[in-house]
CSV table of C-alpha atoms and ligand atoms in Angstrom, one decimal:
chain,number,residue,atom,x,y,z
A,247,UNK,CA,-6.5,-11.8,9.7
A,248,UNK,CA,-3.5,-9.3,9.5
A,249,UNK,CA,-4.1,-7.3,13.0
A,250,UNK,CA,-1.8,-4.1,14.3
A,251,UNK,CA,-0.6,-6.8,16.6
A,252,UNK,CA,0.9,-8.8,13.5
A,253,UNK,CA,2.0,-6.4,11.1
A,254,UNK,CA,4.1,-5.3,13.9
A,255,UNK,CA,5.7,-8.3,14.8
A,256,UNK,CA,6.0,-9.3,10.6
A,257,UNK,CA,7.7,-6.1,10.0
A,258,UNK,CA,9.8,-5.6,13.2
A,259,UNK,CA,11.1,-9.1,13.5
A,260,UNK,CA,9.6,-11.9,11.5
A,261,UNK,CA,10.5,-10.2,8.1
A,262,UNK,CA,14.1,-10.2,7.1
A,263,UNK,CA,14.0,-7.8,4.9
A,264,UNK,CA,17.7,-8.5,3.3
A,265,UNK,CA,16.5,-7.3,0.0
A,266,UNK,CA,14.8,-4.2,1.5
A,267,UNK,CA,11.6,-4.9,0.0
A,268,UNK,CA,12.9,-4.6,-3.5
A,269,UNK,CA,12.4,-8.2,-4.1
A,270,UNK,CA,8.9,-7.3,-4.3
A,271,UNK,CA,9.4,-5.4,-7.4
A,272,UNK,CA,11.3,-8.8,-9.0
A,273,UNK,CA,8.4,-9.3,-11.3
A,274,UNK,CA,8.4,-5.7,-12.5
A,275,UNK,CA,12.4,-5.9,-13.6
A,276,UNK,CA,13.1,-3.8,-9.9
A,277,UNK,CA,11.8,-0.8,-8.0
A,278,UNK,CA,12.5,1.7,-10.9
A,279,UNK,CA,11.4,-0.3,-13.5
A,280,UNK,CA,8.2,-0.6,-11.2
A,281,UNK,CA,8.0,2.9,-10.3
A,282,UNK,CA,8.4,3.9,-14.0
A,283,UNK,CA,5.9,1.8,-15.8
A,284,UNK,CA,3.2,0.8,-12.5
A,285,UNK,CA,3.1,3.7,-9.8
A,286,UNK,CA,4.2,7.0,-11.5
A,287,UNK,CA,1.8,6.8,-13.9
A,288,UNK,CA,-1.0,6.6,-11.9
A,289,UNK,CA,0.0,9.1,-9.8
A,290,UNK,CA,2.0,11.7,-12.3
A,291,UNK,CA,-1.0,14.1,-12.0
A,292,UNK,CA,-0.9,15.1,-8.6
A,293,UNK,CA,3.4,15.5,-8.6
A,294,UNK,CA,5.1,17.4,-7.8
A,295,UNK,CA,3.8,19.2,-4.6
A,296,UNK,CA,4.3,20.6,-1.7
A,297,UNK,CA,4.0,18.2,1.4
A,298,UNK,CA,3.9,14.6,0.9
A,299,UNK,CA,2.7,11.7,3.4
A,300,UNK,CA,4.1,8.4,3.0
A,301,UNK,CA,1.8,5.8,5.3
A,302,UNK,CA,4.2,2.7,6.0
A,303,UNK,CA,7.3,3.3,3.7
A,304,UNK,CA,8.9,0.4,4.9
A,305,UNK,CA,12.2,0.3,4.1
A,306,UNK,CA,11.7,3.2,1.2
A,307,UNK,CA,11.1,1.6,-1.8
A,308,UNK,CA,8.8,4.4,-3.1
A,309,UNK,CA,10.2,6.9,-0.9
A,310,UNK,CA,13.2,6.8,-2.7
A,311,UNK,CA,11.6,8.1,-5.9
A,312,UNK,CA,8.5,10.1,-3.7
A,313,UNK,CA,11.6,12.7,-2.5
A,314,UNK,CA,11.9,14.4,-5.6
A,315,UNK,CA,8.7,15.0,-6.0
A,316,UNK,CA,8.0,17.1,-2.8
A,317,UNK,CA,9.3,20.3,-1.2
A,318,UNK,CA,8.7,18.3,2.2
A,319,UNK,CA,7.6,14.4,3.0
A,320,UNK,CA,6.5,13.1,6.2
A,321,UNK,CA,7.3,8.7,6.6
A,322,UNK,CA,4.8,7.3,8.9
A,323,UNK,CA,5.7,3.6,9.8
A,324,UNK,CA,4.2,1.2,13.1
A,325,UNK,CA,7.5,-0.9,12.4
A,326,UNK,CA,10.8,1.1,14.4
A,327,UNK,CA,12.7,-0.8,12.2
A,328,UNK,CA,11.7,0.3,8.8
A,329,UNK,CA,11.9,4.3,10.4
A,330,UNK,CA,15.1,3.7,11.8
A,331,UNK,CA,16.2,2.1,7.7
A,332,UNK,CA,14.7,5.3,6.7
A,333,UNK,CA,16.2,7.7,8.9
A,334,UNK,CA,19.7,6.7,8.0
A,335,UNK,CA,18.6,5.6,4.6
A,336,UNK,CA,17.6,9.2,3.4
A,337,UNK,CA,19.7,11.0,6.5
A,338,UNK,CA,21.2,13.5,3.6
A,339,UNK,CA,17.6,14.6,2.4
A,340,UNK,CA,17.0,17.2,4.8
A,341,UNK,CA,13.2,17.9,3.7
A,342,UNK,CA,12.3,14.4,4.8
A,343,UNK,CA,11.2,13.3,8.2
A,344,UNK,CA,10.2,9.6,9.6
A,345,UNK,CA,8.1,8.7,12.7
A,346,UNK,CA,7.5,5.6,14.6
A,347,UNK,CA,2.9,5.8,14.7
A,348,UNK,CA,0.8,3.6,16.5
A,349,UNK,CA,-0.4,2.1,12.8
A,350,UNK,CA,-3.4,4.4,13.0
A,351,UNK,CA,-2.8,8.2,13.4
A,352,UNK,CA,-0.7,10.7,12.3
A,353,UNK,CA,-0.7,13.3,15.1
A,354,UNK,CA,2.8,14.7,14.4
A,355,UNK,CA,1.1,16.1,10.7
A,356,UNK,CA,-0.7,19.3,11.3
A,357,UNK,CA,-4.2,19.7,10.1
A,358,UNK,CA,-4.2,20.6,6.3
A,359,UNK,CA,-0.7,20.7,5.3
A,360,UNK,CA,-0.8,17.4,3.0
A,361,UNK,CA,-0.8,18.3,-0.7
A,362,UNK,CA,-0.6,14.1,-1.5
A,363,UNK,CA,-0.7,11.1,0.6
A,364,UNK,CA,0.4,7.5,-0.7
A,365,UNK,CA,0.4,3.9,0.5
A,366,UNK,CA,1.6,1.8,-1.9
A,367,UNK,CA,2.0,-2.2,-1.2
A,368,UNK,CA,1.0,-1.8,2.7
A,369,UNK,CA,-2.5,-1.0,3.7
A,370,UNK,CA,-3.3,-4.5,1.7
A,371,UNK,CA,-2.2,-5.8,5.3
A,372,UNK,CA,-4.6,-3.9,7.1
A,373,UNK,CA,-8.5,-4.6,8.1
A,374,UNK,CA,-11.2,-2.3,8.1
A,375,UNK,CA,-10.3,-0.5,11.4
A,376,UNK,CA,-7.2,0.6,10.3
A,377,UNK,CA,-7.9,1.7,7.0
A,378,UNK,CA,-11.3,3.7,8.7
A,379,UNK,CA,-8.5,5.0,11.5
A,380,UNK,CA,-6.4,6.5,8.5
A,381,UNK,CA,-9.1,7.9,6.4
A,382,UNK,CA,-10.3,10.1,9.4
A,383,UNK,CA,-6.8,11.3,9.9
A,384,UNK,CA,-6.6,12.1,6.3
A,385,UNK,CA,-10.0,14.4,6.5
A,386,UNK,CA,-7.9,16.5,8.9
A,387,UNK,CA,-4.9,16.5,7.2
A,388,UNK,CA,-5.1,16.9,3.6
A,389,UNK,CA,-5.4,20.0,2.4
A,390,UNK,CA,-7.9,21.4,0.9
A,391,UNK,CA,-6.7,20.7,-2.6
A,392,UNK,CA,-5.4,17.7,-0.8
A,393,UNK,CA,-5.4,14.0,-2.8
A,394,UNK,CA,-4.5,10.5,-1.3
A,395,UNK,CA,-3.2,7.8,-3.8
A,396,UNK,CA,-4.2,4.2,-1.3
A,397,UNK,CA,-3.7,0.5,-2.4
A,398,UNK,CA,-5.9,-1.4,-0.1
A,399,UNK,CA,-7.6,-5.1,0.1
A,400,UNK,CA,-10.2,-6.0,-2.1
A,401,UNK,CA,-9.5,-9.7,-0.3
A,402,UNK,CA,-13.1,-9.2,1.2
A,403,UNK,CA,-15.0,-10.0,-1.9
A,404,UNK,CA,-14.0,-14.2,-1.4
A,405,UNK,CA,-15.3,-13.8,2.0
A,406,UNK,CA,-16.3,-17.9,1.0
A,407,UNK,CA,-12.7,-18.7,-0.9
A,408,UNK,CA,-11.0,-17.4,2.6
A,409,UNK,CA,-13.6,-19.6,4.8
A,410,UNK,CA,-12.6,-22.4,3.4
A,411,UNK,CA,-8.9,-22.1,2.7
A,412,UNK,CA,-8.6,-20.9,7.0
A,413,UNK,CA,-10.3,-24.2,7.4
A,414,UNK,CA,-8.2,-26.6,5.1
A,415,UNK,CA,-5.3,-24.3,7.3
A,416,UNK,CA,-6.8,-25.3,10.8
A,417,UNK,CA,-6.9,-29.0,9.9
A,418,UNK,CA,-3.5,-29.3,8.5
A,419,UNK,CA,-2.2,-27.5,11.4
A,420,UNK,CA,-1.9,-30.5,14.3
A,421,UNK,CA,-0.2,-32.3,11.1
A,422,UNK,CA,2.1,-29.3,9.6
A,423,UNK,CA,2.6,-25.8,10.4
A,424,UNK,CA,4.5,-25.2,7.4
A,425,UNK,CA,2.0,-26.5,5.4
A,426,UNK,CA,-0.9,-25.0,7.0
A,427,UNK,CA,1.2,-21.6,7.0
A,428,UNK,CA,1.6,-22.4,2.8
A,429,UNK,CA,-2.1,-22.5,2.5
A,430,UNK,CA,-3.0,-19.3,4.0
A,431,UNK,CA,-0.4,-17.5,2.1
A,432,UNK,CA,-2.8,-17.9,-0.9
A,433,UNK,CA,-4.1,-14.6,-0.3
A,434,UNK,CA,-0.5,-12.7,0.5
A,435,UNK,CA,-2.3,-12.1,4.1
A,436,UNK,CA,-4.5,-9.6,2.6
A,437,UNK,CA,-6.8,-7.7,5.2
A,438,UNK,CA,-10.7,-10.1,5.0
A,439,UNK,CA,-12.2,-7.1,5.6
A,440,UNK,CA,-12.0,-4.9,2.9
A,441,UNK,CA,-13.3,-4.1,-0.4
A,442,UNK,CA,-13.4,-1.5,-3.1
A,443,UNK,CA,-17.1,-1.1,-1.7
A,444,UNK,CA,-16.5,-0.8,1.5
A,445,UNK,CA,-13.3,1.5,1.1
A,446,UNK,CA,-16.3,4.2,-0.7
A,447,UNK,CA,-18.6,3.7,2.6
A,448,UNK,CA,-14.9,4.4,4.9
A,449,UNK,CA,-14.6,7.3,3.1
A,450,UNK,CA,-18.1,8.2,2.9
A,451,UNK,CA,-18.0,8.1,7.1
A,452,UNK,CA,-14.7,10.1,7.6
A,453,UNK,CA,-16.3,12.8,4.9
A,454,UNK,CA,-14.2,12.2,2.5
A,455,UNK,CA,-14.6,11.7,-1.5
A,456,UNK,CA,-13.3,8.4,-2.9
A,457,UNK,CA,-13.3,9.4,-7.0
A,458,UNK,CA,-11.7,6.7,-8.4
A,459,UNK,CA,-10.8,3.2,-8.0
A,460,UNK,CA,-8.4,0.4,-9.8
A,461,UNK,CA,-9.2,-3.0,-9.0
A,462,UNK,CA,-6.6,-5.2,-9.7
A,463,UNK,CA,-5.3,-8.7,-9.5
A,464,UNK,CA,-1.8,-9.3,-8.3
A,465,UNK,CA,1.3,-10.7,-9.5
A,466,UNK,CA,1.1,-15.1,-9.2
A,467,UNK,CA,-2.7,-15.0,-7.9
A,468,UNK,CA,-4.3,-14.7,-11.4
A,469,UNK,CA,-7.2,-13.3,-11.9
A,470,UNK,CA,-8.3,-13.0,-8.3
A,471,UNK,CA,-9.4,-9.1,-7.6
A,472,UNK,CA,-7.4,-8.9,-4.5
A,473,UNK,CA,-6.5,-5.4,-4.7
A,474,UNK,CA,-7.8,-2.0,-5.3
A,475,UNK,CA,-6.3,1.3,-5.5
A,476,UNK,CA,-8.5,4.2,-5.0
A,477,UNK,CA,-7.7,8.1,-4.9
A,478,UNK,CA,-9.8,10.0,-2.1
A,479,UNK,CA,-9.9,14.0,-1.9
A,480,UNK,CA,-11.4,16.4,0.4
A,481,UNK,CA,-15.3,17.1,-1.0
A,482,UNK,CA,-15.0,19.8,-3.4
A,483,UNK,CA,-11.3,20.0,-4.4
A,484,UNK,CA,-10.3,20.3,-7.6
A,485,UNK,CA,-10.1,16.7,-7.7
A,486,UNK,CA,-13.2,16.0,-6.6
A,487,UNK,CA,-15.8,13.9,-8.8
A,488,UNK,CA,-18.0,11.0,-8.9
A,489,UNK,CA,-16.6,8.0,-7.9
A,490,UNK,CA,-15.3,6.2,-11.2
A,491,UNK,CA,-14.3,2.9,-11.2
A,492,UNK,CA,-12.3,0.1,-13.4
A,493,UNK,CA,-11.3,-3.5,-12.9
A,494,UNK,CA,-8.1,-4.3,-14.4
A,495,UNK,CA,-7.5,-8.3,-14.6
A,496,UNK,CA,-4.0,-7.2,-16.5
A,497,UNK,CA,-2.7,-5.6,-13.8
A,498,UNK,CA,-0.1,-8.1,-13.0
A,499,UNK,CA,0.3,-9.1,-16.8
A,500,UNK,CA,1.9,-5.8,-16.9
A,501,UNK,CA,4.7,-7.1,-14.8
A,502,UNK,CA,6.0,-9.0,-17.5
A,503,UNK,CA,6.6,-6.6,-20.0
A,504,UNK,CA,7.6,-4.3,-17.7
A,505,UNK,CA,10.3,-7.0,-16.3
A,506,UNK,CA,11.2,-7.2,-20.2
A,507,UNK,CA,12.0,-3.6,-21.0
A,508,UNK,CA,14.0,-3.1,-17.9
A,509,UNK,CA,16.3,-6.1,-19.2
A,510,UNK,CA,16.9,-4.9,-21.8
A,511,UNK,CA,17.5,-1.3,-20.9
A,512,UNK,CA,20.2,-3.1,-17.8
A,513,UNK,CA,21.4,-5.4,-20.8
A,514,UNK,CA,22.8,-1.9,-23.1
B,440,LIG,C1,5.0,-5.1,2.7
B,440,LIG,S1,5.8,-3.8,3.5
B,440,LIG,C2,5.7,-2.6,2.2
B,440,LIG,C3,6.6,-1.4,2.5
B,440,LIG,C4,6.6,-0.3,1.4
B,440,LIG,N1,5.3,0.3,1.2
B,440,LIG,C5,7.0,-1.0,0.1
B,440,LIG,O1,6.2,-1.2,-0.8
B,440,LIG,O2,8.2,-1.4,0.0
B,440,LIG,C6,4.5,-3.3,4.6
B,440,LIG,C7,4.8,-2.1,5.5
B,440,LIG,O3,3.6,-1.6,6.1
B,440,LIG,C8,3.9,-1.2,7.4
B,440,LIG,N2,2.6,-1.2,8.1
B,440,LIG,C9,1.7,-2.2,8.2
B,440,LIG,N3,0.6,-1.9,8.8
B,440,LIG,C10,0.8,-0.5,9.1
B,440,LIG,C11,0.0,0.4,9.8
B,440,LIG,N4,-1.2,0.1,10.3
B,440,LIG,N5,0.5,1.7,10.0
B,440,LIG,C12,1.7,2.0,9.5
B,440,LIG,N6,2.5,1.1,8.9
B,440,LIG,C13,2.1,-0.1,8.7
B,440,LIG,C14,4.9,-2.3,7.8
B,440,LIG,O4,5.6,-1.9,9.0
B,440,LIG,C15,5.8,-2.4,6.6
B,440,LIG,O5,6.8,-1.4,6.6
């Protein structure tokens, strides 16, 4: 179960982080091929805007792209780290600010000043808690017209598949901590305790709108649902609507030909 407790310690010192996360994007041909052909897209509506918050950029992979989109963006990260990689990262962009947060609040964005929040590739690591934590803070920020763009767990759904792979982990682990650490990576430490339904009943409680969500597999786990990505709004923005939702089994598959386009574009 990803906790605060070990997202902080992944991201601030287990992680290396020597490709700065764009190794993630491998499968997609890198971050812009990615960006290009996965995330803009679903997000090209709402940009550009005003003010932009950026929950857990990491070491800017989106961020990167997410600057020209804005007049100003606000980088919330637990890990000191990934801000301080920000901070010099993107030192020339002076509409851009980063903060070291305690993986829950954002009490350095003032109430209803964010035009679009994102979380792309990070609340996945987070349980219920947190996700709940940030949904209330986005009820006070957003604005009015406000829109948030979150990829989150759907892990929650094989609450049996996660059982029973924690205890094939537990009784390899007297024999083999590597191996026992293999078997639990099955779900990419996913938080247990989220779903898309349960995401709608968060939002529901922080009185917010969820109006759409994208459940997805993810790239070398198959078919499994694991993710979701939902937008949320303030009730009755422009955005606002009832809640529509899609499952998307090729979500990954798109990796591929999105990994072949960007060869050949590098290859000219
Ligand atoms: C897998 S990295 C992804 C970073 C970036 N979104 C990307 O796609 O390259 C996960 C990031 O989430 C951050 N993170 C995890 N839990 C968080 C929380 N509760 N609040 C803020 N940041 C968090 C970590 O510090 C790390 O930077």
């Amino acid at each position: 179960m990803p906790t605060l407790t070990w997202n902080r310690h992944e991201w601030d010192h287990r992680y290396g982080w020597a490709g700065r996360g764009d190794e993630w994007s491998a499968p997609w041909g890198g971050p812009e091929a990615q960006w290009q052909r996965c995330v803009y897209p679903r997000i090209a509506r709402f940009l550009p805007t005003g003010t932009i918050l950026e929950i857990a950029p990491g070491f800017g992979r989106w961020t990167q792209f997410l600057l020209g989109q804005c007049e100003s963006y606000v980088g919330v990260d637990l890990a000191e780290r990934c801000v301080a990689t920000c901070t010099e990262r993107f030192a020339g962009q002076d509409h851009a600010q980063f903060f070291v947060n305690d993986g829950l609040s954002v009490p350095m964005v003032a109430d209803s000043t964010v035009d679009f929040a994102f979380s792309f590739d990070s609340l996945v690591h987070c349980e219920q808690d947190v996700v709940g934590a940030y949904l209330r803070e986005l009820r006070r920020v957003l604005a009015p017209t406000g829109v948030a763009f979150l990829h989150h767990s759907n892990l929650g759904v094989y609450r049996r598949t996660t059982a029973l792979v924690d205890a094939v982990g537990r009784a390899l682990s007297p024999f083999s901590a590597r191996a026992r650490n293999g078997v639990q990576l099955w779900n990419y430490w996913r938080g247990q305790s989220v779903t898309a339904d349960r995401f709608v009943e968060l939002c529901a409680a922080a009185d917010l709108t969820c109006v759409s969500q994208e459940v997805i597999n993810w790239v070398g786990r198959g078919p499994l649902l694991l993710d979701c990505i939902s937008v949320v709004t303030q009730p009755g923005s422009r955005w606002d609507q009832p809640l529509i939702r899609t499952t998307n089994r090729r979500f990954s598959a798109a990796a591929r030909s999105s990994a072949a386009a960007a060869q050949l574009f590098l290859a000219r």
